[in-house]
Amino acid sequence: MTETSAGPRKLGNWIGGSWKEAAVGTGQAEVRNPATGEVLAVVPMSGRAEVEDAAAAALLAFRDWRKVPVPARARLLFRYRELLHGCRMELAAILTAENGKCLEEALGEVQRGIECVEFAAGAPTLMMGSQLPDIAGGIESGMYRYPLGVVAGITPFNFPMMVPCWMFPLAVACGNAFLLKPSEKTPLLSCRLAELFAEAGFPPGVLNVVNGSKEAVDALLEHPAIAAVSFVGSQPAAAAVHARAAAAGKRIQALAGAKNHSIVLADADLKAAASQIAAAAFGSAGQRCMACSVVAVQESAAEAFMPLLQDAAEALIVGDGARPGTPIGPLIDCGSRDRALKLLELAIRDGAALLMDGRRGEWNSDEAAFLGPTIVVEVTPDMAIWQEELFAPILCVLTVPDLKAGIALANRSRYANGACLFTDSAAAVREFREEMDAGMLGVNLGVPAPMAFFPFSGAKSSFYGDLHANGRDGVEFYTRKKMVTARY
Ligand code: NAD
């Protein structure tokens, strides 16, 4: 990363353990602070040449890295963990500046990322195989795990720390070399993660960062040295990347968009439910893949619940997330805000009504895209606002007669990332667990957050592939197995 006295930082690509400028003539884009419009950096739109360089560096590094004893790899991860922990305030500040989420959320995200490194540091246990001493008389059989080779990761703007950390720490713990292509909207944190990775003592080329967008992704998907791809992003991009990677014979996991429902039953603690749902719907300006975007309230509870929800939403302050006590930052850019507002306006035209309108003029400008908490009622499932992921602080409310109807409504969505139930009934919790399509379920909480040690289990159009990110699924994804059957 180079710094110029005359303007914003000019990012390069982290290849083979140092910063390299992209080829002359490569396009570039600005990285802006979404709260202020300040240009933080200029990022190259790398293409085939840069991906070629990074893949070659990764392939070279892999030859030795795969032979480094697993406990030695784990010790480097312990060192990396300490460095990340020591730099957590710096990392959170970068995150808030490039993504817009408030500092408290950013710190929470940094912690989630660190937990992934902690999980990966368990590599000696995670990489173990298994044996059966007698599969036949005097014959034994054993399973051994090996890395795949060079693995690529493509990540979204909304979790610049956590999502890359779902990928590269575990992949390198398993003995792979990694090529990360972060979001072009939030590349700064990945760049810092790469520098700290080198500082921890990992050999050059084990982690490489190529900045860019679709062109770089296309080059990754076509590169014969890349054995597997982890993708996290929007549904159309996930579906396309999955299809292309699979057609090229690569292992692929593609985590996609969401339309998460919360069901509130009359026997729930309604005040707690309202506060949890407001935080889940409007926190990070609704730009979480686990955001609550629809709440289905049991009819008999609606009259009591709606004022509580409105109160909880009204208490949330909107502004620059770098200012303490400002939980709702801006959307990532004006295009995202305008797309969400278009769907909102369509819904109003078709009969939906606003209980709370976050379109406050004074927050918005051509440079920054704020939207306050917005609650839409009279929503029906034939409206695009119910069907599409908005990725904005807009919450749709519907009423349902009972749990069965709430589950049926949520299961009509083509997405199945997460769903939450608010209730005091164990039987209702069981029915919810058994019948919901979504893979990440929450009970009496707003965000069933993904944890490093369990798989992030989205389904339907929220996930393309077989093995999920994180946990044992992650280990399976980043390793191949050999079976040895022996008679001595
Ligand atoms: P995005 O799809 O625009 O971009 C994600 C990554 O893919 C970026 O690195 C981008 O450069 C690249 N990309 C974009 N379009 C591409 C294309 N056509 N072909 C190949 N690569 C492409 O997503 P985003 O706006 O950065 O992130 C928000 C989305 O990510 C939301 O839909 C959110 O739900 C989803 N998300 C999902 C999870 C999950 O775990 N399921 C987690 C975080 C975010």
Coordinates of C-alpha atoms and ligand atoms in Angstrom, one line a residue:
M1 CA 0.0 0.0 0.0
T2 CA 1.6 3.3 -1.0
E3 CA 0.9 6.7 0.5
T4 CA 1.1 9.8 -1.6
S5 CA 1.4 13.2 0.0
A6 CA -0.9 14.7 -2.7
G7 CA -4.0 12.6 -2.1
P8 CA -5.7 9.4 -1.0
R9 CA -3.7 6.2 -0.5
K10 CA -3.1 4.3 -3.7
L11 CA -3.7 0.6 -3.0
G12 CA -1.8 -2.1 -4.9
N13 CA -2.0 -5.9 -4.6
W14 CA -0.4 -7.9 -1.9
I15 CA 1.5 -10.6 -3.8
G16 CA 4.3 -12.8 -2.5
G17 CA 4.6 -10.8 0.7
S18 CA 4.8 -7.3 -0.5
W19 CA 2.8 -4.6 -2.3
K20 CA 2.8 -4.6 -6.1
E21 CA 1.3 -2.0 -8.3
A22 CA -1.2 -3.2 -10.8
A23 CA -0.2 -3.1 -14.5
V24 CA 0.0 0.2 -16.2
G25 CA -3.4 1.1 -17.7
T26 CA -5.4 -0.9 -15.1
G27 CA -8.6 0.8 -14.2
Q28 CA -9.2 2.1 -10.7
A29 CA -12.0 3.0 -8.3
E30 CA -12.4 5.3 -5.3
V31 CA -12.9 3.9 -1.8
R32 CA -15.1 6.4 0.0
N33 CA -16.1 6.8 3.6
P34 CA -19.8 6.3 3.2
A35 CA -20.7 8.7 6.1
T36 CA -18.6 11.7 4.9
G37 CA -17.9 11.0 1.2
E38 CA -14.2 11.4 1.9
V39 CA -12.1 9.5 -0.6
L40 CA -10.0 7.1 1.6
A41 CA -8.1 5.3 -1.1
V42 CA -7.9 4.5 -4.8
V43 CA -8.2 0.8 -5.5
P44 CA -7.0 -1.0 -8.7
M45 CA -9.4 -2.9 -10.8
S46 CA -7.0 -5.8 -11.3
G47 CA -7.4 -8.3 -14.1
R48 CA -5.9 -11.4 -15.6
A49 CA -2.2 -10.3 -15.2
E50 CA -2.5 -9.5 -11.5
V51 CA -4.4 -12.7 -10.8
E52 CA -1.8 -14.6 -12.7
D53 CA 1.0 -13.1 -10.6
A54 CA -0.8 -13.8 -7.3
A55 CA -1.7 -17.4 -8.3
A56 CA 1.9 -18.0 -9.2
A57 CA 3.1 -16.6 -5.9
A58 CA 0.5 -18.7 -4.0
L59 CA 1.5 -21.9 -5.9
L60 CA 5.1 -21.4 -5.1
A61 CA 4.4 -20.8 -1.5
F62 CA 2.1 -23.8 -1.3
R63 CA 5.0 -26.2 -2.2
D64 CA 6.7 -25.5 1.1
W65 CA 3.7 -24.5 3.2
R66 CA 1.9 -27.8 2.9
K67 CA 5.0 -29.5 4.4
V68 CA 5.2 -27.2 7.4
P69 CA 4.1 -29.3 10.4
V70 CA 0.6 -28.6 11.5
P71 CA 1.5 -27.5 15.1
A72 CA 4.0 -25.0 13.5
R73 CA 1.2 -23.6 11.4
A74 CA -1.0 -23.3 14.5
R75 CA 1.8 -21.4 16.4
L76 CA 1.8 -18.8 13.6
L77 CA -2.0 -18.5 13.9
F78 CA -1.6 -17.9 17.7
R79 CA 0.8 -15.1 16.9
Y80 CA -1.6 -13.7 14.3
R81 CA -4.4 -13.8 16.9
E82 CA -2.3 -11.8 19.3
L83 CA -1.5 -9.2 16.7
L84 CA -5.1 -8.8 15.6
H85 CA -6.2 -8.5 19.2
G86 CA -3.5 -5.8 19.8
C87 CA -4.7 -3.9 16.7
R88 CA -8.4 -4.3 17.3
M89 CA -9.1 -0.6 17.8
E90 CA -7.2 0.3 14.6
L91 CA -9.0 -2.5 12.7
A92 CA -12.4 -1.3 14.0
A93 CA -11.6 2.3 13.0
I94 CA -10.7 1.2 9.4
L95 CA -13.9 -0.8 9.3
T96 CA -16.1 2.1 10.4
A97 CA -14.3 4.4 7.9
E98 CA -14.7 2.2 4.9
N99 CA -18.0 0.5 5.6
G100 CA -19.9 3.0 7.8
K101 CA -21.0 0.7 10.6
C102 CA -20.7 2.1 14.0
L103 CA -17.5 1.6 16.0
E104 CA -19.2 -0.7 18.6
E105 CA -20.5 -3.0 15.8
A106 CA -17.1 -2.8 14.1
L107 CA -15.3 -3.9 17.3
G108 CA -17.8 -6.8 17.6
E109 CA -17.0 -7.8 14.0
V110 CA -13.3 -7.7 14.6
Q111 CA -13.8 -10.0 17.6
R112 CA -15.8 -12.4 15.4
G113 CA -12.9 -12.4 12.9
I114 CA -10.4 -13.1 15.7
E115 CA -12.5 -16.0 16.8
C116 CA -12.1 -17.6 13.4
V117 CA -8.3 -17.3 13.8
E118 CA -8.7 -19.0 17.3
F119 CA -10.7 -21.8 15.8
A120 CA -8.2 -22.3 12.9
A121 CA -5.3 -22.4 15.5
G122 CA -6.9 -25.7 16.6
A123 CA -5.5 -27.1 13.3
P124 CA -3.7 -30.1 14.9
T125 CA -7.0 -31.5 16.1
L126 CA -9.0 -30.3 13.1
M127 CA -6.6 -31.9 10.6
M128 CA -6.7 -35.4 12.3
G129 CA -7.9 -38.3 10.2
S130 CA -9.3 -41.6 11.5
Q131 CA -8.3 -45.3 11.5
L132 CA -9.9 -48.7 11.8
P133 CA -7.4 -51.3 12.8
D134 CA -9.3 -54.3 11.4
I135 CA -11.4 -53.8 8.3
A136 CA -10.7 -57.4 7.5
G137 CA -8.5 -60.0 9.1
G138 CA -5.1 -58.4 9.5
I139 CA -6.0 -55.4 7.3
E140 CA -6.2 -51.8 8.6
S141 CA -7.6 -48.7 7.0
G142 CA -7.0 -45.0 7.7
M143 CA -8.1 -41.6 6.5
Y144 CA -5.6 -38.8 6.1
R145 CA -6.3 -35.1 5.4
Y146 CA -4.3 -33.0 3.0
P147 CA -4.6 -29.4 1.7
L148 CA -6.1 -28.7 -1.7
G149 CA -3.5 -26.3 -3.0
V150 CA -4.3 -22.7 -3.9
V151 CA -7.7 -21.5 -2.7
A152 CA -9.4 -18.2 -3.6
G153 CA -11.9 -16.2 -1.5
I154 CA -14.2 -13.5 -2.8
T155 CA -15.8 -11.3 -0.2
P156 CA -18.6 -8.7 0.2
F157 CA -18.5 -5.1 1.5
N158 CA -20.7 -5.6 4.5
F159 CA -18.3 -7.7 6.7
P160 CA -14.8 -6.7 5.6
M161 CA -13.1 -8.4 8.6
M162 CA -15.4 -11.3 9.6
V163 CA -16.0 -12.8 6.1
P164 CA -12.4 -12.9 5.0
C165 CA -11.6 -14.4 8.4
W166 CA -14.2 -17.2 7.7
M167 CA -11.9 -18.2 4.9
F168 CA -8.1 -17.7 4.9
P169 CA -7.2 -18.5 8.5
L170 CA -8.8 -22.0 8.3
A171 CA -7.6 -22.5 4.7
V172 CA -4.0 -21.8 5.6
A173 CA -4.3 -23.8 8.8
C174 CA -5.2 -26.8 6.6
G175 CA -2.0 -26.2 4.6
N176 CA -3.4 -24.3 1.6
A177 CA -2.1 -21.0 0.1
F178 CA -4.8 -18.3 -0.3
L179 CA -5.8 -15.6 -2.8
L180 CA -8.2 -13.1 -1.4
K181 CA -10.3 -10.8 -3.6
P182 CA -12.0 -8.4 -1.2
S183 CA -14.9 -6.1 -2.1
E184 CA -13.7 -3.1 -4.1
K185 CA -15.9 -1.0 -1.8
T186 CA -14.1 -2.0 1.4
P187 CA -10.6 -3.3 0.5
L188 CA -8.7 -1.4 3.3
L189 CA -9.2 -3.9 6.1
S190 CA -8.2 -6.9 3.9
C191 CA -5.0 -5.0 3.1
R192 CA -4.2 -4.5 6.7
L193 CA -5.0 -8.1 7.5
A194 CA -2.5 -9.2 4.9
E195 CA 0.2 -6.9 6.4
L196 CA -0.4 -8.3 9.9
F197 CA -0.3 -11.8 8.5
A198 CA 3.2 -11.2 7.3
E199 CA 4.1 -9.6 10.6
A200 CA 3.0 -12.8 12.4
G201 CA 5.7 -14.6 10.4
F202 CA 3.7 -16.5 7.7
P203 CA 5.9 -17.1 4.7
P204 CA 5.4 -14.8 1.6
G205 CA 2.8 -16.0 -0.8
V206 CA 0.7 -18.0 1.7
L207 CA -1.8 -15.1 1.7
N208 CA -2.2 -12.8 -1.3
V209 CA -4.7 -10.0 -1.9
V210 CA -5.8 -9.0 -5.4
N211 CA -8.0 -5.9 -5.5
G212 CA -10.6 -5.5 -8.1
S213 CA -14.1 -6.5 -9.0
K214 CA -15.8 -8.8 -11.6
E215 CA -12.8 -8.9 -14.0
A216 CA -10.6 -10.2 -11.2
V217 CA -13.2 -12.8 -10.2
D218 CA -13.5 -14.0 -13.8
A219 CA -9.7 -14.4 -14.0
L220 CA -9.8 -16.4 -10.7
L221 CA -12.5 -18.7 -11.9
E222 CA -10.6 -19.4 -15.1
H223 CA -7.2 -20.0 -13.5
P224 CA -6.2 -23.7 -13.5
A225 CA -4.1 -23.4 -10.4
I226 CA -7.0 -22.4 -8.2
A227 CA -8.5 -25.6 -6.7
A228 CA -11.4 -24.2 -4.7
V229 CA -13.3 -20.9 -4.3
S230 CA -15.2 -19.5 -1.3
F231 CA -17.6 -16.8 -2.3
V232 CA -19.8 -14.6 -0.1
G233 CA -22.0 -11.9 -1.8
S234 CA -25.3 -11.2 -3.4
Q235 CA -27.5 -14.0 -4.8
P236 CA -27.1 -13.3 -8.5
A237 CA -23.3 -13.1 -8.2
A238 CA -23.2 -16.2 -6.0
A239 CA -25.3 -18.3 -8.4
A240 CA -23.1 -17.2 -11.4
V241 CA -19.8 -17.8 -9.5
H242 CA -21.0 -21.2 -8.3
A243 CA -22.0 -22.3 -11.8
R244 CA -18.8 -21.1 -13.4
A245 CA -16.5 -22.5 -10.7
A246 CA -18.3 -25.9 -10.8
A247 CA -18.1 -26.0 -14.6
A248 CA -14.4 -25.4 -14.3
G249 CA -14.1 -28.4 -11.9
K250 CA -13.3 -26.3 -8.8
R251 CA -14.7 -27.0 -5.4
I252 CA -17.1 -24.1 -4.6
Q253 CA -19.1 -22.8 -1.7
A254 CA -21.1 -19.6 -2.4
L255 CA -23.0 -17.9 0.4
A256 CA -25.6 -15.5 -0.9
G257 CA -28.4 -13.1 0.0
A258 CA -31.2 -13.3 2.5
K259 CA -34.7 -12.3 3.5
N260 CA -34.8 -13.2 7.2
H261 CA -38.1 -13.4 9.0
S262 CA -38.8 -13.1 12.7
I263 CA -42.0 -14.5 14.1
V264 CA -43.4 -13.0 17.3
L265 CA -46.0 -15.0 19.2
A266 CA -48.4 -13.6 21.7
D267 CA -46.7 -15.5 24.6
A268 CA -43.3 -13.8 24.0
D269 CA -41.8 -11.0 26.1
L270 CA -43.0 -8.4 23.6
K271 CA -40.8 -5.6 24.9
A272 CA -37.6 -7.6 24.6
A273 CA -38.7 -8.9 21.2
A274 CA -39.3 -5.4 19.9
S275 CA -35.9 -4.2 21.1
Q276 CA -34.1 -7.3 19.6
I277 CA -35.9 -7.0 16.3
A278 CA -35.3 -3.2 16.0
A279 CA -31.5 -3.9 16.5
A280 CA -31.6 -6.8 14.0
A281 CA -33.5 -4.8 11.4
F282 CA -31.8 -1.4 11.6
G283 CA -28.3 -2.2 13.0
S284 CA -25.5 -1.8 10.4
A285 CA -28.2 0.1 8.4
G286 CA -29.8 -3.3 7.6
Q287 CA -26.7 -4.4 5.7
R288 CA -26.3 -7.7 7.3
C289 CA -27.0 -11.1 5.7
M290 CA -28.6 -11.9 9.1
A291 CA -30.6 -8.7 9.3
C292 CA -34.3 -9.1 10.2
S293 CA -36.2 -7.8 7.2
V294 CA -39.7 -9.2 7.8
V295 CA -41.5 -9.6 11.1
A296 CA -44.6 -11.8 11.2
V297 CA -46.6 -10.9 14.4
Q298 CA -49.3 -13.1 15.7
E299 CA -52.6 -11.2 15.2
S300 CA -53.6 -11.3 18.8
A301 CA -50.2 -9.6 19.8
A302 CA -50.0 -6.9 17.1
E303 CA -51.8 -4.1 18.9
A304 CA -49.4 -4.4 21.9
F305 CA -46.3 -5.1 19.9
M306 CA -46.4 -2.4 17.2
P307 CA -46.0 0.6 19.6
L308 CA -43.1 -1.2 21.3
L309 CA -41.4 -1.8 18.0
Q310 CA -41.8 1.8 17.0
D311 CA -40.5 3.0 20.3
A312 CA -37.4 0.8 20.0
A313 CA -36.8 2.0 16.4
E314 CA -37.2 5.7 17.4
A315 CA -34.5 5.4 20.1
L316 CA -31.9 4.5 17.4
I317 CA -29.7 7.5 16.4
V318 CA -28.7 7.8 12.8
G319 CA -25.4 9.4 11.7
D320 CA -21.7 8.9 11.3
G321 CA -20.9 5.6 13.0
A322 CA -17.5 7.0 14.1
R323 CA -19.4 9.3 16.6
P324 CA -20.0 7.4 19.9
G325 CA -23.6 6.5 20.6
T326 CA -24.6 6.4 16.9
P327 CA -25.8 2.9 16.2
I328 CA -27.1 3.5 12.7
G329 CA -24.6 4.5 10.1
P330 CA -25.1 5.2 6.4
L331 CA -25.7 2.7 3.6
I332 CA -22.6 1.8 1.6
D333 CA -23.5 4.1 -1.3
C334 CA -26.3 6.2 -2.9
G335 CA -27.0 3.4 -5.4
S336 CA -27.9 1.0 -2.6
R337 CA -30.1 3.6 -1.0
D338 CA -31.9 4.4 -4.2
R339 CA -32.5 0.8 -5.1
A340 CA -34.1 0.1 -1.7
L341 CA -36.2 3.3 -1.9
K342 CA -37.5 2.3 -5.3
L343 CA -38.9 -0.9 -3.9
L344 CA -40.3 1.0 -0.9
E345 CA -42.1 3.4 -3.2
L346 CA -43.5 0.5 -5.4
A347 CA -44.8 -1.1 -2.2
I348 CA -46.6 2.1 -1.1
R349 CA -48.1 2.4 -4.6
D350 CA -49.4 -1.1 -4.3
G351 CA -51.1 -0.6 -0.9
A352 CA -48.4 -0.8 1.8
A353 CA -48.3 1.9 4.4
L354 CA -45.5 3.6 6.4
L355 CA -45.6 3.3 10.2
M356 CA -42.2 5.0 10.4
D357 CA -40.5 6.9 7.5
G358 CA -36.7 7.1 7.6
R359 CA -36.4 9.2 4.4
R360 CA -35.2 12.3 6.2
G361 CA -33.9 14.8 3.7
E362 CA -31.2 16.4 6.0
W363 CA -29.3 13.2 6.3
N364 CA -28.9 12.5 2.6
S365 CA -26.7 14.1 0.0
D366 CA -25.0 13.0 -3.2
E367 CA -22.0 12.1 -1.1
A368 CA -23.6 10.1 1.7
A369 CA -26.6 7.8 1.9
F370 CA -28.4 7.7 5.2
L371 CA -31.8 6.2 5.7
G372 CA -33.4 6.1 9.1
P373 CA -35.3 3.1 10.5
T374 CA -38.3 2.6 8.3
I375 CA -41.3 0.3 9.2
V376 CA -43.7 -0.7 6.5
V377 CA -47.1 -2.3 7.3
E378 CA -49.8 -3.7 5.1
V379 CA -47.2 -5.7 3.2
T380 CA -48.2 -8.7 1.2
P381 CA -46.1 -11.6 -0.2
D382 CA -46.8 -10.6 -3.8
M383 CA -44.9 -7.3 -3.3
A384 CA -41.3 -7.1 -4.4
I385 CA -40.5 -5.4 -1.0
W386 CA -41.4 -8.8 0.6
Q387 CA -39.6 -10.9 -2.0
E388 CA -36.3 -9.1 -2.6
E389 CA -33.4 -8.5 -0.3
L390 CA -33.4 -4.7 0.4
F391 CA -30.1 -4.5 2.4
A392 CA -31.3 -1.3 4.0
P393 CA -32.9 -0.3 7.3
I394 CA -36.4 -1.1 6.1
L395 CA -38.6 -3.6 8.1
C396 CA -41.7 -5.1 6.6
V397 CA -44.5 -6.1 9.1
L398 CA -47.2 -8.7 8.4
T399 CA -49.7 -10.4 10.8
V400 CA -50.3 -14.1 11.0
P401 CA -52.9 -16.1 12.9
D402 CA -50.5 -18.5 14.5
L403 CA -47.0 -20.1 14.3
K404 CA -47.9 -22.5 11.5
A405 CA -48.9 -19.5 9.3
G406 CA -45.8 -17.6 10.3
I407 CA -43.5 -20.5 9.3
A408 CA -45.5 -21.0 6.1
L409 CA -45.0 -17.3 5.2
A410 CA -41.2 -17.4 5.9
N411 CA -40.9 -20.7 3.9
R412 CA -42.5 -19.0 0.9
S413 CA -39.3 -17.0 0.5
R414 CA -36.8 -18.3 -2.0
Y415 CA -34.1 -17.3 0.6
A416 CA -33.4 -19.4 3.7
N417 CA -30.5 -17.9 5.5
G418 CA -31.9 -17.1 9.0
A419 CA -35.2 -17.0 10.9
C420 CA -36.0 -16.1 14.5
L421 CA -38.9 -17.0 16.8
F422 CA -40.0 -15.0 19.9
T423 CA -42.0 -17.2 22.2
D424 CA -42.2 -18.6 25.7
S425 CA -43.4 -22.0 24.5
A426 CA -41.0 -25.0 24.2
A427 CA -43.4 -26.8 21.9
A428 CA -43.4 -23.7 19.6
V429 CA -39.6 -23.7 19.5
R430 CA -39.6 -27.4 18.6
E431 CA -42.1 -26.9 15.8
F432 CA -40.1 -23.9 14.5
R433 CA -36.8 -25.9 14.5
E434 CA -38.5 -28.8 12.7
E435 CA -40.4 -26.9 10.0
M436 CA -38.4 -23.8 9.1
D437 CA -36.4 -24.0 5.9
A438 CA -33.8 -21.4 7.1
G439 CA -30.4 -22.8 8.3
M440 CA -29.6 -20.3 11.0
L441 CA -32.4 -20.2 13.6
G442 CA -32.7 -17.9 16.5
V443 CA -34.9 -18.2 19.6
N444 CA -35.7 -15.0 21.6
L445 CA -32.8 -13.2 19.9
G446 CA -32.6 -10.9 16.9
V447 CA -29.5 -12.2 15.1
P448 CA -28.4 -15.8 15.2
A449 CA -24.9 -14.8 14.4
P450 CA -22.5 -17.2 12.7
M451 CA -19.8 -18.5 14.9
A452 CA -16.4 -19.8 13.9
F453 CA -16.9 -23.3 15.3
F454 CA -20.3 -24.1 13.6
P455 CA -21.2 -24.1 10.0
F456 CA -23.0 -21.0 8.5
S457 CA -25.9 -23.1 7.3
G458 CA -27.9 -21.0 4.8
A459 CA -30.1 -22.9 2.3
K460 CA -32.2 -22.5 -0.8
S461 CA -31.2 -19.4 -2.7
S462 CA -29.1 -18.3 0.2
F463 CA -26.4 -20.9 -0.4
Y464 CA -24.9 -22.7 -3.4
G465 CA -22.7 -25.7 -2.8
D466 CA -22.5 -28.5 -0.3
L467 CA -20.0 -27.7 2.5
H468 CA -20.8 -24.5 4.4
A469 CA -18.3 -22.0 5.7
N470 CA -16.8 -22.3 9.3
G471 CA -16.7 -25.2 11.7
R472 CA -16.0 -28.8 10.6
D473 CA -17.7 -28.0 7.2
G474 CA -14.9 -25.5 6.7
V475 CA -12.2 -28.1 7.4
E476 CA -13.9 -30.5 5.0
F477 CA -14.1 -27.8 2.4
Y478 CA -10.4 -26.9 2.6
T479 CA -9.0 -30.5 2.7
R480 CA -9.0 -33.6 0.6
K481 CA -8.7 -37.0 2.0
K482 CA -6.7 -40.1 1.2
M483 CA -7.6 -43.6 2.4
V484 CA -4.8 -46.0 3.0
T485 CA -5.7 -49.7 3.4
A486 CA -2.8 -51.8 4.5
R487 CA -1.7 -55.4 5.2
Y488 CA 1.6 -55.8 7.0
Ligands
NAD1 P1 -21.8 -8.4 -4.3 O1 -22.3 -9.7 -4.9 O2 -22.0 -7.2 -5.1 O3 -20.2 -8.5 -4.2 C1 -19.5 -9.6 -3.5 C2 -18.2 -9.9 -4.2 O4 -18.4 -10.4 -5.5 C3 -17.3 -8.7 -4.3 O5 -16.0 -9.0 -4.1 C4 -17.5 -8.2 -5.8 O6 -16.4 -7.6 -6.3 C5 -17.8 -9.6 -6.5 N1 -18.8 -9.5 -7.5 C6 -19.8 -8.6 -7.7 N2 -20.5 -8.9 -8.8 C7 -20.0 -10.0 -9.3 C8 -20.2 -10.8 -10.5 N3 -21.3 -10.5 -11.3 N4 -19.4 -11.8 -10.8 C9 -18.4 -12.1 -10.0 N5 -18.1 -11.4 -8.9 C10 -18.9 -10.4 -8.5 O7 -22.2 -8.3 -2.8 P2 -22.0 -7.1 -1.8 O8 -23.0 -6.0 -2.2 O9 -20.6 -6.7 -1.7 O10 -22.5 -7.7 -0.4 C11 -23.8 -7.8 0.0 C12 -24.4 -9.1 -0.3 O11 -23.7 -10.2 0.3 C13 -25.8 -9.3 0.2 O12 -26.7 -9.9 -0.7 C14 -25.7 -10.1 1.5 O13 -26.8 -10.8 1.9 C15 -24.6 -11.1 1.0 N6 -23.9 -11.6 2.2 C16 -24.2 -12.9 2.5 C17 -23.6 -13.5 3.6 C18 -23.9 -14.9 3.9 O14 -23.2 -15.5 4.7 N7 -24.9 -15.6 3.3 C19 -22.7 -12.8 4.3 C20 -22.4 -11.5 4.0 C21 -23.0 -10.9 2.9

